[in-house]
Structures are given as C-alpha cells and as structure tokens.
C-alpha cells in the first residue's frame, strides 16, 4: 500500500502478504487463492499536538500541528478458493457501501468439481445512522451484519433453505461520526460530541495554567454503543451478552463480558455463564502495560536562554493494545456456570505482563516519546492452569485441574 499525510511526500510500504497457493508435495494437489483489488485513497484519522512554553511560571502558546492522515493503496479481498474437489466463490455486493470502504461480502457459494452448486451462504446487512457533532453536521451511516442464512442444494438442484442466524446490537444510543472528536483517552466513544479537538484536558497541567481542551473521560454508557447484544440460531435458541467496563484498580477504557446466557427454546433449557475478573484474594486481576501517555516536556533554547515546554498529544504516544486488541490483560478469571449439569466453577489462570516484558525498559519512565516497552506479546494471555469445581454436598469440590508450560 501507499501511506502518506496530506501535504507530505508519499512513501511506499508493503504491509501485507496474501497467500496464492498451497501445494501438497506428495499428491501435487493445489489450493489456489484469487483476490479482488480495490485501490483506495481515504482519510483515516487526524494527528494533533500543541506546545506551551513556560517563561517563569506563565505558559505561552508555542506552536501546534494538525495533520490529516491519509491511506492510499491496494485493498485485496479474497474472491475465490479453488481445489481439486471444487471451489468456493466470495460474491461482493454490487452497490457501494454507504459508509465507504470495500464492498460488502454478499454471498459465499460452494461448488463441487462438476460445477454444481452445493451450498449458498447469504449475508444481510443494515445501517445505523450516527449522531451529529462538531465534526459531522450530516448524519453518517455505519454498516452492521443483521443475518446469515444458509441454503443447501442436492444433485438435482433442489434447495433446502435453513432459518438464519440473526444478530442484534445495542443501539439505543447513536454512534458518533467516524471522524468525531468524542472519544476517551483509550479511543472509545464517550458521547462528548461537543469536543472541538482531539487534544485532551490534562488535570496536572491545568494547575500550571495550561488551558483545558476536550473532555476525554470514560463514559461506559456510550462505550457500549453498537456492541453485539444477542445471536438467534437457526435451531431457535439464543445467546445474550451483557458487558461491563474494564477495570484494574481503576476504570480502564473498553468493555469485558460480564454474562453470557444460552437459551434452548426447544428443549426448554438454559445455561448462564458469569465472569469475575478477580484473583483468589478478591482483587482485580487486570493488568495494563501501557497507560495513555498524552503529554511530555522538553527544553527549548533560544538566544535568551532555555525554557521548559509541554507538548500535548491528541492520541496516546505509546501503543495501548498489546494484548490482542484489548487494553487490559486478566491473569485470573472465574467462570460461573449454571445449567442442567449443575453449578460449576472454572478458574482460569493466564500469563501476565510481568513475566514476559523487560523490566529494564519498563522502569525507564522518562524516555517518552522515544522509549517503547518491548514485550513478548505471543507469551502473555496464555492459559497455563484451569481448575474445575462442582457444587455437591453443600460445597464446591475440585473435579479436575490442568496445567501447561509456556516456553520463552
């Protein structure tokens, strides 16, 4: 792809590789992949910073930058997979998406080696309209998957249409525009649509006389906008999800699953799973490797001497999501299952950041924005022990325990 910022020179960057073929060395049979390509040139975000220079104890505006980030390049999506026994086709929608980007996947078709259609999987979508804000005076559409429906065909071409999978989402509060300034320190929606900049208000700097900017506080009501709420299955059963905010010793951006409820309407049975993210002492097991670092200070020199300068960034300087997309890693989770098999408790133990990150670099607090914390992300968040308990005779009794080792 190409990546560039408006007003700057274009830089070429290859950022992905796409599988073309898999060959069995024994039989020489091959699986061949083909792709559709869409060349795009889109604004993907905005980068802001502002400097304040101190002369004595008084801060003065000392410069700023406001750069729109643009992505230009190829967008490949798989169009077919062919093999000896048949092929799979991925059919895109003919209409453009109302929220931009690559055309939506409309159907998946499976054929045998005689080009007979065996199965068709149809995907249906709907749009939710965003709220308006400072940056968005016109409502913006966002696409959501509404259902997936499968149709099977026999050799005669007769079809069996199965009931669909149906998805519902939490949409009682509208999502913001895609380029809205209404997000918290972690990047999640916080409902503050009156924000006029990505620059945050830093409480310690307010006391030094630096002015307030945007409200970047966490708002857990708005964080849940657009999240998956339930799945209805072709068999008639449903799964419902409940969420709560991430937490260590304080509230952290984003959500975690609080409860999952499976209901089998045919058998009139249900299974409820509740999750507690605490250690055996009852304290939160959550770990955060990177908290949002949104400002730092440096020294500026001119003919009159040196001045301390504070630079405030609109986005966090260090990466916030080292744990497979989550800002928080939980080292212990208690899963409480209630259903036809009784009352069961499963305690999960995972590897944490402390064991597989460099303490040398983690203790270098003053290198911002230059030092990043190295970490073996492939070794954290791995389950190393599982204990299963069942409630019998008035107590929870250990029924099984499994352990595994993680090799650095």
Coordinates of C-alpha atoms in Angstrom, one line a residue:
X1 CA 0.0 0.0 0.0
X2 CA 0.9 3.7 0.0
X3 CA 0.7 5.7 3.1
X4 CA 1.0 9.5 3.3
X5 CA 0.0 12.6 5.2
X6 CA -1.7 15.5 3.4
X7 CA 1.0 18.0 2.4
X8 CA 3.9 15.5 2.8
X9 CA 5.7 13.2 0.4
X10 CA 4.3 9.8 -0.4
X11 CA 6.1 6.7 1.0
X12 CA 5.7 3.2 -0.4
X13 CA 5.2 0.5 2.1
X14 CA 4.3 -3.2 1.7
X15 CA 2.4 -4.1 4.8
X16 CA 0.7 -7.4 4.0
X17 CA 1.3 -10.7 2.1
X18 CA -1.5 -12.7 0.5
X19 CA -1.5 -16.5 0.1
X20 CA -1.7 -17.5 -3.5
X21 CA -1.3 -21.3 -3.5
X22 CA -0.9 -24.3 -1.2
X23 CA 0.6 -27.5 -2.8
X24 CA 0.6 -31.0 -1.3
X25 CA 4.2 -32.2 -2.0
X26 CA 3.0 -35.8 -2.1
X27 CA 0.0 -35.6 -4.4
X28 CA 0.8 -32.2 -6.0
X29 CA -2.8 -31.2 -5.4
X30 CA -3.1 -27.5 -5.0
X31 CA -5.4 -25.0 -3.4
X32 CA -5.4 -21.7 -5.3
X33 CA -6.5 -18.3 -3.9
X34 CA -7.7 -15.4 -6.0
X35 CA -8.4 -11.8 -4.9
X36 CA -10.3 -8.7 -5.8
X37 CA -8.4 -5.4 -5.6
X38 CA -9.8 -2.0 -4.7
X39 CA -7.5 0.9 -4.9
X40 CA -8.4 3.5 -2.3
X41 CA -7.4 7.0 -1.2
X42 CA -9.1 7.8 2.1
X43 CA -8.5 10.0 5.2
X44 CA -8.1 7.6 8.1
X45 CA -7.6 10.0 11.0
X46 CA -6.1 13.1 12.4
X47 CA -2.9 13.8 14.4
X48 CA -2.7 16.8 16.6
X49 CA -0.3 18.3 19.1
X50 CA 0.2 21.7 20.8
X51 CA 3.2 23.2 22.7
X52 CA 3.1 25.6 25.6
X53 CA 6.4 27.3 26.6
X54 CA 6.9 28.5 30.2
X55 CA 8.5 31.8 30.9
X56 CA 8.8 31.9 34.6
X57 CA 5.5 30.4 35.8
X58 CA 3.4 31.5 32.9
X59 CA 2.6 29.3 29.9
X60 CA 2.5 30.7 26.4
X61 CA 1.3 29.1 23.2
X62 CA 4.4 27.8 21.4
X63 CA 3.1 26.1 18.2
X64 CA 0.9 23.3 17.1
X65 CA 0.4 20.7 14.4
X66 CA -2.8 19.4 12.8
X67 CA -2.2 16.7 10.2
X68 CA -4.8 14.6 8.4
X69 CA -3.6 11.0 8.0
X70 CA -4.4 9.5 4.6
X71 CA -4.1 6.0 3.4
X72 CA -3.7 5.3 -0.3
X73 CA -3.2 1.9 -1.8
X74 CA -4.5 -1.6 -2.6
X75 CA -7.2 -3.4 -0.6
X76 CA -7.2 -7.1 -1.5
X77 CA -10.2 -9.3 -0.6
X78 CA -10.4 -13.0 -1.4
X79 CA -12.7 -13.7 -4.4
X80 CA -12.3 -17.5 -4.8
X81 CA -10.6 -20.6 -3.5
X82 CA -10.2 -23.4 -6.0
X83 CA -9.2 -27.0 -5.2
X84 CA -9.4 -30.5 -6.8
X85 CA -12.8 -31.3 -5.3
X86 CA -14.4 -27.9 -6.2
X87 CA -14.3 -24.2 -5.4
X88 CA -15.6 -21.5 -3.1
X89 CA -16.7 -18.2 -4.5
X90 CA -17.0 -15.0 -2.5
X91 CA -19.5 -12.7 -4.1
X92 CA -19.4 -8.9 -3.3
X93 CA -22.4 -6.6 -3.2
X94 CA -22.8 -4.6 -6.5
X95 CA -23.7 -1.5 -4.6
X96 CA -21.2 0.7 -2.8
X97 CA -21.3 0.8 1.0
X98 CA -22.9 3.9 2.4
X99 CA -20.1 4.2 5.0
X100 CA -17.3 3.8 2.4
X101 CA -14.6 1.1 2.1
X102 CA -14.6 -2.2 0.3
X103 CA -17.9 -3.5 -1.0
X104 CA -19.7 -5.8 1.5
X105 CA -19.5 -9.6 1.1
X106 CA -23.0 -10.7 -0.1
X107 CA -22.7 -14.4 -0.6
X108 CA -20.4 -17.4 -0.2
X109 CA -21.0 -20.1 -2.8
X110 CA -19.6 -23.7 -2.6
X111 CA -19.4 -25.8 -5.8
X112 CA -18.2 -29.4 -6.5
X113 CA -15.7 -30.3 -9.2
X114 CA -18.6 -30.6 -11.7
X115 CA -19.6 -27.0 -11.1
X116 CA -22.7 -28.0 -9.2
X117 CA -23.8 -25.5 -6.6
X118 CA -23.9 -27.3 -3.2
X119 CA -24.3 -24.5 -0.7
X120 CA -25.0 -20.8 -0.6
X121 CA -24.5 -18.6 2.5
X122 CA -26.1 -15.2 2.2
X123 CA -25.1 -12.3 4.4
X124 CA -27.6 -9.4 5.1
X125 CA -26.7 -6.0 6.5
X126 CA -28.4 -2.9 7.8
X127 CA -27.2 0.6 8.6
X128 CA -27.3 2.7 11.8
X129 CA -27.3 6.5 11.4
X130 CA -24.8 8.3 13.6
X131 CA -25.4 11.3 15.8
X132 CA -24.3 14.7 14.6
X133 CA -21.4 16.5 16.2
X134 CA -18.9 19.4 15.8
X135 CA -17.2 17.4 13.0
X136 CA -20.3 15.9 11.5
X137 CA -23.2 18.1 10.7
X138 CA -24.6 15.4 8.3
X139 CA -25.6 12.0 9.8
X140 CA -23.2 9.2 8.9
X141 CA -24.1 5.6 8.2
X142 CA -22.5 2.5 9.7
X143 CA -23.0 -1.0 8.4
X144 CA -23.9 -3.9 10.7
X145 CA -24.3 -7.6 9.9
X146 CA -28.0 -8.5 10.5
X147 CA -28.3 -12.1 9.5
X148 CA -26.5 -15.1 7.9
X149 CA -28.7 -17.7 6.1
X150 CA -27.6 -21.0 4.5
X151 CA -29.2 -22.8 1.6
X152 CA -28.2 -26.3 0.7
X153 CA -28.6 -28.0 -2.8
X154 CA -28.7 -31.6 -3.8
X155 CA -27.5 -33.1 -7.1
X156 CA -30.9 -32.5 -8.7
X157 CA -30.8 -28.8 -7.8
X158 CA -33.5 -28.9 -5.1
X159 CA -32.8 -26.5 -2.3
X160 CA -33.3 -26.5 1.4
X161 CA -33.4 -23.0 2.9
X162 CA -32.4 -23.1 6.6
X163 CA -33.5 -20.5 9.2
X164 CA -31.0 -17.7 9.6
X165 CA -28.6 -16.7 12.3
X166 CA -29.9 -13.2 13.4
X167 CA -27.7 -10.6 15.2
X168 CA -28.9 -7.7 17.3
X169 CA -26.9 -4.8 18.7
X170 CA -27.1 -2.3 21.4
X171 CA -28.2 0.8 19.5
X172 CA -30.4 2.7 22.0
X173 CA -27.7 5.4 21.9
X174 CA -26.4 6.6 18.5
X175 CA -22.8 6.1 17.5
X176 CA -20.8 9.1 16.5
X177 CA -19.5 10.1 13.1
X178 CA -16.4 8.2 12.1
X179 CA -14.2 11.3 12.5
X180 CA -15.8 12.5 15.7
X181 CA -13.7 14.0 18.5
X182 CA -16.0 12.3 21.0
X183 CA -13.6 9.6 22.4
X184 CA -11.9 8.9 25.7
X185 CA -8.2 8.6 26.4
X186 CA -8.3 5.0 25.3
X187 CA -10.0 5.8 21.9
X188 CA -13.5 4.6 22.8
X189 CA -16.7 6.6 22.3
X190 CA -17.6 8.8 25.3
X191 CA -20.6 10.8 24.0
X192 CA -18.9 14.2 24.3
X193 CA -19.9 15.3 20.8
X194 CA -19.2 19.0 21.6
X195 CA -15.5 18.4 21.7
X196 CA -13.7 20.5 19.1
X197 CA -10.3 18.8 19.1
X198 CA -8.6 15.5 19.9
X199 CA -6.3 17.3 22.4
X200 CA -7.2 16.2 25.9
X201 CA -7.6 18.2 29.1
X202 CA -4.7 17.3 31.4
X203 CA -5.6 18.0 35.0
X204 CA -2.0 18.4 36.3
X205 CA -1.3 20.9 33.5
X206 CA -4.5 22.9 34.3
X207 CA -2.9 23.7 37.7
X208 CA 0.1 25.1 35.8
X209 CA -2.2 27.5 33.8
X210 CA -2.4 25.5 30.5
X211 CA -5.9 25.7 29.2
X212 CA -8.5 23.0 29.0
X213 CA -9.2 21.2 25.8
X214 CA -11.5 18.2 25.1
X215 CA -13.3 16.0 27.6
X216 CA -11.7 12.6 27.3
X217 CA -13.3 10.9 30.3
X218 CA -14.6 7.4 30.1
X219 CA -18.4 7.0 29.8
X220 CA -19.4 3.4 30.0
X221 CA -22.9 4.0 28.7
X222 CA -21.6 5.3 25.3
X223 CA -18.7 2.8 25.2
X224 CA -21.4 0.0 24.6
X225 CA -22.9 1.7 21.6
X226 CA -23.1 -0.7 18.6
X227 CA -21.8 -3.8 20.6
X228 CA -23.3 -7.2 19.9
X229 CA -26.3 -7.9 22.1
X230 CA -27.7 -11.3 21.0
X231 CA -27.5 -14.1 18.5
X232 CA -30.5 -16.1 17.4
X233 CA -29.7 -19.5 16.0
X234 CA -31.4 -21.5 13.2
X235 CA -32.5 -24.0 15.8
X236 CA -34.4 -21.4 17.7
X237 CA -32.0 -21.0 20.5
X238 CA -30.5 -17.6 21.5
X239 CA -27.3 -16.3 23.2
X240 CA -27.5 -13.0 25.0
X241 CA -24.5 -10.9 26.1
X242 CA -24.0 -8.5 29.0
X243 CA -20.9 -6.3 29.3
X244 CA -19.2 -4.1 31.9
X245 CA -16.3 -1.8 31.8
X246 CA -12.7 -3.0 32.0
X247 CA -11.1 -2.5 35.4
X248 CA -7.7 -2.9 37.2
X249 CA -7.5 -0.8 40.4
X250 CA -9.4 1.8 38.4
X251 CA -11.7 2.0 35.4
X252 CA -10.0 1.4 32.1
X253 CA -11.3 2.0 28.5
X254 CA -13.3 -0.6 26.7
X255 CA -15.5 -3.5 27.8
X256 CA -15.4 -7.0 29.0
X257 CA -18.0 -9.8 29.0
X258 CA -20.0 -9.9 32.2
X259 CA -22.6 -12.6 31.4
X260 CA -23.5 -15.0 28.6
X261 CA -26.9 -16.6 28.6
X262 CA -27.7 -19.5 26.3
X263 CA -31.3 -20.4 25.9
X264 CA -32.5 -23.6 24.1
X265 CA -36.2 -22.8 23.4
X266 CA -36.9 -26.3 22.0
X267 CA -35.6 -28.3 25.0
X268 CA -36.6 -25.5 27.4
X269 CA -33.1 -25.4 28.9
X270 CA -30.7 -22.6 29.6
X271 CA -27.1 -22.2 30.6
X272 CA -25.8 -19.0 32.2
X273 CA -22.1 -18.1 32.4
X274 CA -20.9 -15.2 34.6
X275 CA -17.4 -14.0 34.7
X276 CA -15.5 -12.5 37.6
X277 CA -12.1 -10.9 36.8
X278 CA -10.6 -11.3 40.3
X279 CA -7.8 -13.2 41.9
X280 CA -8.2 -15.5 44.8
X281 CA -7.8 -12.6 47.2
X282 CA -10.9 -10.9 45.6
X283 CA -8.9 -8.1 43.9
X284 CA -8.9 -7.3 40.3
X285 CA -6.6 -9.5 38.2
X286 CA -6.4 -6.9 35.5
X287 CA -3.1 -5.6 34.2
X288 CA -2.4 -2.6 32.0
X289 CA 1.0 -2.4 30.3
X290 CA 0.6 0.9 28.6
X291 CA -1.5 3.7 30.2
X292 CA -2.4 6.6 27.9
X293 CA 0.7 8.9 27.8
X294 CA -0.7 12.1 26.3
X295 CA 1.9 14.7 27.2
X296 CA 5.6 15.2 27.9
X297 CA 8.0 18.0 28.4
X298 CA 11.2 19.0 26.8
X299 CA 13.6 22.0 26.9
X300 CA 13.8 24.7 24.2
X301 CA 16.7 27.0 23.7
X302 CA 16.9 30.5 22.1
X303 CA 19.2 33.5 22.4
X304 CA 17.6 34.4 25.7
X305 CA 18.1 31.1 27.4
X306 CA 16.3 27.8 27.9
X307 CA 12.6 27.3 28.5
X308 CA 10.6 24.2 29.6
X309 CA 8.0 23.2 27.0
X310 CA 5.0 20.9 27.5
X311 CA 3.7 19.1 24.4
X312 CA 0.1 17.7 24.5
X313 CA -0.9 15.0 22.0
X314 CA -4.4 14.2 20.8
X315 CA -3.6 10.4 20.8
X316 CA -1.6 8.3 23.1
X317 CA 2.1 8.2 22.4
X318 CA 2.7 4.6 23.3
X319 CA 0.6 1.7 21.9
X320 CA -2.4 0.9 24.2
X321 CA -3.5 -2.5 22.9
X322 CA -0.6 -5.1 23.3
X323 CA -3.0 -7.9 24.4
X324 CA -4.6 -8.9 21.1
X325 CA -6.7 -5.8 20.8
X326 CA -7.6 -5.3 24.5
X327 CA -6.0 -2.6 26.7
X328 CA -6.3 -5.0 29.7
X329 CA -4.9 -8.4 30.4
X330 CA -6.6 -10.5 33.1
X331 CA -4.4 -13.1 34.8
X332 CA -7.3 -14.8 36.6
X333 CA -10.9 -15.2 35.6
X334 CA -13.6 -17.1 37.5
X335 CA -16.3 -18.6 35.2
X336 CA -19.5 -19.4 37.0
X337 CA -21.8 -21.8 35.0
X338 CA -25.3 -22.6 36.0
X339 CA -27.3 -25.1 33.9
X340 CA -28.6 -28.6 33.5
X341 CA -25.3 -30.1 34.7
X342 CA -25.5 -28.2 38.0
X343 CA -23.5 -25.4 39.5
X344 CA -19.9 -25.4 38.1
X345 CA -17.0 -23.0 38.7
X346 CA -14.0 -22.9 36.4
X347 CA -11.0 -20.8 37.4
X348 CA -8.7 -19.8 34.5
X349 CA -5.1 -18.7 35.1
X350 CA -3.2 -16.8 32.4
X351 CA 0.3 -15.5 31.9
X352 CA 0.7 -11.8 32.7
X353 CA 2.8 -8.9 31.5
X354 CA 5.3 -9.1 34.4
X355 CA 6.8 -12.5 33.4
X356 CA 7.4 -11.7 29.8
X357 CA 8.2 -8.0 29.5
X358 CA 11.5 -6.2 30.0
X359 CA 11.8 -4.6 33.5
X360 CA 14.8 -2.7 32.3
X361 CA 12.7 -0.7 29.7
X362 CA 9.5 -0.6 31.8
X363 CA 11.4 1.3 34.5
X364 CA 12.7 3.9 32.1
X365 CA 9.9 6.4 32.7
X366 CA 11.4 9.5 31.3
X367 CA 12.1 8.5 27.7
X368 CA 8.8 9.5 26.3
X369 CA 8.2 9.7 23.4
X370 CA 11.3 7.7 22.4
X371 CA 11.3 4.5 24.5
X372 CA 8.6 1.9 23.9
X373 CA 8.2 -1.1 26.2
X374 CA 9.3 -4.3 24.5
X375 CA 7.2 -7.3 25.3
X376 CA 6.8 -10.9 24.1
X377 CA 3.1 -10.5 23.2
X378 CA 3.0 -14.1 22.0
X379 CA 3.6 -15.3 25.5
X380 CA 1.1 -13.2 27.5
X381 CA -2.6 -14.0 27.9
X382 CA -2.0 -17.7 27.5
X383 CA -3.9 -20.1 29.8
X384 CA -1.5 -22.0 32.0
X385 CA -3.8 -23.6 34.5
X386 CA -7.5 -24.5 34.7
X387 CA -9.3 -25.7 37.8
X388 CA -12.9 -27.0 37.6
X389 CA -15.1 -27.2 40.7
X390 CA -18.7 -28.7 41.0
X391 CA -21.1 -27.8 43.8
X392 CA -22.0 -31.1 45.6
X393 CA -22.8 -31.8 49.2
X394 CA -23.0 -28.1 50.2
X395 CA -19.6 -27.2 48.8
X396 CA -17.6 -26.7 45.6
X397 CA -15.3 -29.7 45.1
X398 CA -12.3 -29.8 42.7
X399 CA -13.1 -32.2 39.9
X400 CA -10.1 -31.5 37.6
X401 CA -7.0 -29.5 37.2
X402 CA -4.9 -29.0 34.1
X403 CA -1.6 -27.1 33.8
X404 CA 0.6 -26.2 30.8
X405 CA 4.0 -24.6 30.4
X406 CA 4.9 -21.6 28.4
X407 CA 8.4 -21.6 26.9
X408 CA 10.0 -18.2 26.3

